[in-house]
Amino acid sequence: MLSESKKATLEEDFRKHKRLQREALIAIIDSNVHDEDVNAWIKGSREHSQQALSQIIQKETNRIYQNRMLKYDAVCRARERLSDELKRIVDVYMWGEYSYLGWKDIADREEVSNKTSYNWRTKILTTYAEELGEI
């Protein structure tokens, strides 16, 4: 059984799925910016030698990068394990145009009880927690 605080943390990660890859790449770039070149991120791609690009790729050992990609992969696997109905809920209400809605608003919009919408939430987050190895 997941605590409410754990569900909130998992939901936050799950909802920001589309940003996880970007955050992982930012972590790699941030780890490569040196103090003497604070404007390195502004330079065009022509400024980077093959060696510099290789070093960036080698930074996949970066812990922040690994953490973000682990979460990204777990979210993808969890979504694939969901029923078609729950996939639609994820796509529309967690990642789509109505991602700003809370679970009570989702219940109203889907014309189901609050209990049903919270059961959906629990199933989605439990599946995600299983993929992360937290259950």
PDB file of N, CA, C and O in Angstrom, residues 11 15 88-89 92-94 98-118 120-121:
ATOM      1  N   GLU A  11       3.086  10.663  -8.478  1.00  0.00           N
ATOM      2  CA  GLU A  11       2.237  11.364  -9.448  1.00  0.00           C
ATOM      3  C   GLU A  11       2.978  12.541 -10.075  1.00  0.00           C
ATOM      4  O   GLU A  11       2.872  12.780 -11.280  1.00  0.00           O
ATOM      5  N   ARG A  15       3.488  12.710 -14.018  1.00  0.00           N
ATOM      6  CA  ARG A  15       2.933  13.820 -14.796  1.00  0.00           C
ATOM      7  C   ARG A  15       4.006  14.577 -15.577  1.00  0.00           C
ATOM      8  O   ARG A  15       3.727  15.127 -16.630  1.00  0.00           O
ATOM      9  N   ARG A  88      -5.777   5.967 -21.764  1.00  0.00           N
ATOM     10  CA  ARG A  88      -6.472   7.170 -22.225  1.00  0.00           C
ATOM     11  C   ARG A  88      -6.500   8.229 -21.119  1.00  0.00           C
ATOM     12  O   ARG A  88      -6.246   9.409 -21.378  1.00  0.00           O
ATOM     13  N   ILE A  89      -6.763   7.799 -19.884  1.00  0.00           N
ATOM     14  CA  ILE A  89      -6.767   8.733 -18.752  1.00  0.00           C
ATOM     15  C   ILE A  89      -5.387   9.393 -18.624  1.00  0.00           C
ATOM     16  O   ILE A  89      -5.285  10.613 -18.452  1.00  0.00           O
ATOM     17  N   VAL A  92      -4.779  11.847 -21.681  1.00  0.00           N
ATOM     18  CA  VAL A  92      -5.612  13.049 -21.705  1.00  0.00           C
ATOM     19  C   VAL A  92      -5.436  13.901 -20.450  1.00  0.00           C
ATOM     20  O   VAL A  92      -5.266  15.117 -20.538  1.00  0.00           O
ATOM     21  N   TYR A  93      -5.458  13.257 -19.280  1.00  0.00           N
ATOM     22  CA  TYR A  93      -5.521  14.013 -18.027  1.00  0.00           C
ATOM     23  C   TYR A  93      -4.195  14.156 -17.279  1.00  0.00           C
ATOM     24  O   TYR A  93      -4.084  14.986 -16.378  1.00  0.00           O
ATOM     25  N   MET A  94      -3.215  13.361 -17.623  1.00  0.00           N
ATOM     26  CA  MET A  94      -1.921  13.515 -16.947  1.00  0.00           C
ATOM     27  C   MET A  94      -0.888  14.159 -17.870  1.00  0.00           C
ATOM     28  O   MET A  94      -0.003  14.871 -17.405  1.00  0.00           O
ATOM     29  N   TYR A  98      -5.697  18.402 -20.700  1.00  0.00           N
ATOM     30  CA  TYR A  98      -6.366  18.591 -19.408  1.00  0.00           C
ATOM     31  C   TYR A  98      -5.462  18.189 -18.240  1.00  0.00           C
ATOM     32  O   TYR A  98      -5.946  17.831 -17.169  1.00  0.00           O
ATOM     33  N   SER A  99      -4.168  18.285 -18.421  1.00  0.00           N
ATOM     34  CA  SER A  99      -3.230  17.846 -17.380  1.00  0.00           C
ATOM     35  C   SER A  99      -3.279  18.720 -16.123  1.00  0.00           C
ATOM     36  O   SER A  99      -2.771  18.331 -15.087  1.00  0.00           O
ATOM     37  N   TYR A 100      -3.920  19.852 -16.230  1.00  0.00           N
ATOM     38  CA  TYR A 100      -4.030  20.752 -15.079  1.00  0.00           C
ATOM     39  C   TYR A 100      -5.149  20.328 -14.122  1.00  0.00           C
ATOM     40  O   TYR A 100      -5.240  20.832 -13.014  1.00  0.00           O
ATOM     41  N   LEU A 101      -6.003  19.405 -14.531  1.00  0.00           N
ATOM     42  CA  LEU A 101      -7.141  18.998 -13.702  1.00  0.00           C
ATOM     43  C   LEU A 101      -6.715  18.085 -12.567  1.00  0.00           C
ATOM     44  O   LEU A 101      -5.821  17.257 -12.713  1.00  0.00           O
ATOM     45  N   GLY A 102      -7.393  18.219 -11.432  1.00  0.00           N
ATOM     46  CA  GLY A 102      -7.218  17.306 -10.315  1.00  0.00           C
ATOM     47  C   GLY A 102      -8.142  16.107 -10.488  1.00  0.00           C
ATOM     48  O   GLY A 102      -8.969  16.052 -11.407  1.00  0.00           O
ATOM     49  N   TRP A 103      -8.026  15.153  -9.587  1.00  0.00           N
ATOM     50  CA  TRP A 103      -8.782  13.900  -9.738  1.00  0.00           C
ATOM     51  C   TRP A 103     -10.279  14.090  -9.537  1.00  0.00           C
ATOM     52  O   TRP A 103     -11.076  13.388 -10.145  1.00  0.00           O
ATOM     53  N   LYS A 104     -10.701  15.041  -8.728  1.00  0.00           N
ATOM     54  CA  LYS A 104     -12.136  15.311  -8.582  1.00  0.00           C
ATOM     55  C   LYS A 104     -12.698  15.907  -9.866  1.00  0.00           C
ATOM     56  O   LYS A 104     -13.804  15.575 -10.288  1.00  0.00           O
ATOM     57  N   ASP A 105     -11.917  16.783 -10.496  1.00  0.00           N
ATOM     58  CA  ASP A 105     -12.339  17.372 -11.772  1.00  0.00           C
ATOM     59  C   ASP A 105     -12.368  16.316 -12.877  1.00  0.00           C
ATOM     60  O   ASP A 105     -13.242  16.335 -13.745  1.00  0.00           O
ATOM     61  N   ILE A 106     -11.420  15.395 -12.836  1.00  0.00           N
ATOM     62  CA  ILE A 106     -11.410  14.298 -13.807  1.00  0.00           C
ATOM     63  C   ILE A 106     -12.663  13.444 -13.629  1.00  0.00           C
ATOM     64  O   ILE A 106     -13.308  13.059 -14.604  1.00  0.00           O
ATOM     65  N   ALA A 107     -13.023  13.177 -12.377  1.00  0.00           N
ATOM     66  CA  ALA A 107     -14.238  12.405 -12.101  1.00  0.00           C
ATOM     67  C   ALA A 107     -15.467  13.103 -12.685  1.00  0.00           C
ATOM     68  O   ALA A 107     -16.313  12.461 -13.320  1.00  0.00           O
ATOM     69  N   ASP A 108     -15.561  14.409 -12.475  1.00  0.00           N
ATOM     70  CA  ASP A 108     -16.687  15.164 -13.024  1.00  0.00           C
ATOM     71  C   ASP A 108     -16.694  15.103 -14.546  1.00  0.00           C
ATOM     72  O   ASP A 108     -17.743  14.880 -15.163  1.00  0.00           O
ATOM     73  N   ARG A 109     -15.556  15.285 -15.140  1.00  0.00           N
ATOM     74  CA  ARG A 109     -15.458  15.305 -16.603  1.00  0.00           C
ATOM     75  C   ARG A 109     -15.776  13.938 -17.211  1.00  0.00           C
ATOM     76  O   ARG A 109     -16.374  13.841 -18.273  1.00  0.00           O
ATOM     77  N   GLU A 110     -15.354  12.885 -16.536  1.00  0.00           N
ATOM     78  CA  GLU A 110     -15.588  11.514 -17.021  1.00  0.00           C
ATOM     79  C   GLU A 110     -16.940  10.959 -16.557  1.00  0.00           C
ATOM     80  O   GLU A 110     -17.300   9.847 -16.929  1.00  0.00           O
ATOM     81  N   GLU A 111     -17.633  11.723 -15.739  1.00  0.00           N
ATOM     82  CA  GLU A 111     -18.939  11.333 -15.196  1.00  0.00           C
ATOM     83  C   GLU A 111     -18.874  10.017 -14.425  1.00  0.00           C
ATOM     84  O   GLU A 111     -19.657   9.098 -14.630  1.00  0.00           O
ATOM     85  N   VAL A 112     -17.878   9.964 -13.539  1.00  0.00           N
ATOM     86  CA  VAL A 112     -17.721   8.830 -12.629  1.00  0.00           C
ATOM     87  C   VAL A 112     -17.611   9.384 -11.214  1.00  0.00           C
ATOM     88  O   VAL A 112     -17.471  10.592 -11.014  1.00  0.00           O
ATOM     89  N   SER A 113     -17.649   8.499 -10.243  1.00  0.00           N
ATOM     90  CA  SER A 113     -17.522   8.945  -8.849  1.00  0.00           C
ATOM     91  C   SER A 113     -16.070   9.334  -8.550  1.00  0.00           C
ATOM     92  O   SER A 113     -15.142   8.920  -9.247  1.00  0.00           O
ATOM     93  N   ASN A 114     -15.917  10.133  -7.493  1.00  0.00           N
ATOM     94  CA  ASN A 114     -14.571  10.489  -7.046  1.00  0.00           C
ATOM     95  C   ASN A 114     -13.779   9.241  -6.683  1.00  0.00           C
ATOM     96  O   ASN A 114     -12.585   9.149  -6.953  1.00  0.00           O
ATOM     97  N   LYS A 115     -14.455   8.277  -6.076  1.00  0.00           N
ATOM     98  CA  LYS A 115     -13.793   7.032  -5.683  1.00  0.00           C
ATOM     99  C   LYS A 115     -13.217   6.322  -6.903  1.00  0.00           C
ATOM    100  O   LYS A 115     -12.085   5.824  -6.863  1.00  0.00           O
ATOM    101  N   THR A 116     -13.968   6.296  -7.981  1.00  0.00           N
ATOM    102  CA  THR A 116     -13.483   5.655  -9.207  1.00  0.00           C
ATOM    103  C   THR A 116     -12.241   6.360  -9.734  1.00  0.00           C
ATOM    104  O   THR A 116     -11.252   5.708 -10.099  1.00  0.00           O
ATOM    105  N   SER A 117     -12.268   7.689  -9.767  1.00  0.00           N
ATOM    106  CA  SER A 117     -11.101   8.413 -10.285  1.00  0.00           C
ATOM    107  C   SER A 117      -9.879   8.205  -9.383  1.00  0.00           C
ATOM    108  O   SER A 117      -8.761   8.057  -9.877  1.00  0.00           O
ATOM    109  N   TYR A 118     -10.089   8.147  -8.079  1.00  0.00           N
ATOM    110  CA  TYR A 118      -8.956   7.900  -7.182  1.00  0.00           C
ATOM    111  C   TYR A 118      -8.467   6.461  -7.283  1.00  0.00           C
ATOM    112  O   TYR A 118      -7.276   6.187  -7.099  1.00  0.00           O
ATOM    113  N   TRP A 120      -8.449   4.866 -10.152  1.00  0.00           N
ATOM    114  CA  TRP A 120      -7.619   4.949 -11.358  1.00  0.00           C
ATOM    115  C   TRP A 120      -6.224   5.441 -10.987  1.00  0.00           C
ATOM    116  O   TRP A 120      -5.224   4.888 -11.424  1.00  0.00           O
ATOM    117  N   ARG A 121      -6.210   6.509 -10.196  1.00  0.00           N
ATOM    118  CA  ARG A 121      -4.936   7.093  -9.769  1.00  0.00           C
ATOM    119  C   ARG A 121      -4.083   6.057  -9.055  1.00  0.00           C
ATOM    120  O   ARG A 121      -2.886   5.909  -9.338  1.00  0.00           O
TER     121      ARG A 121
END
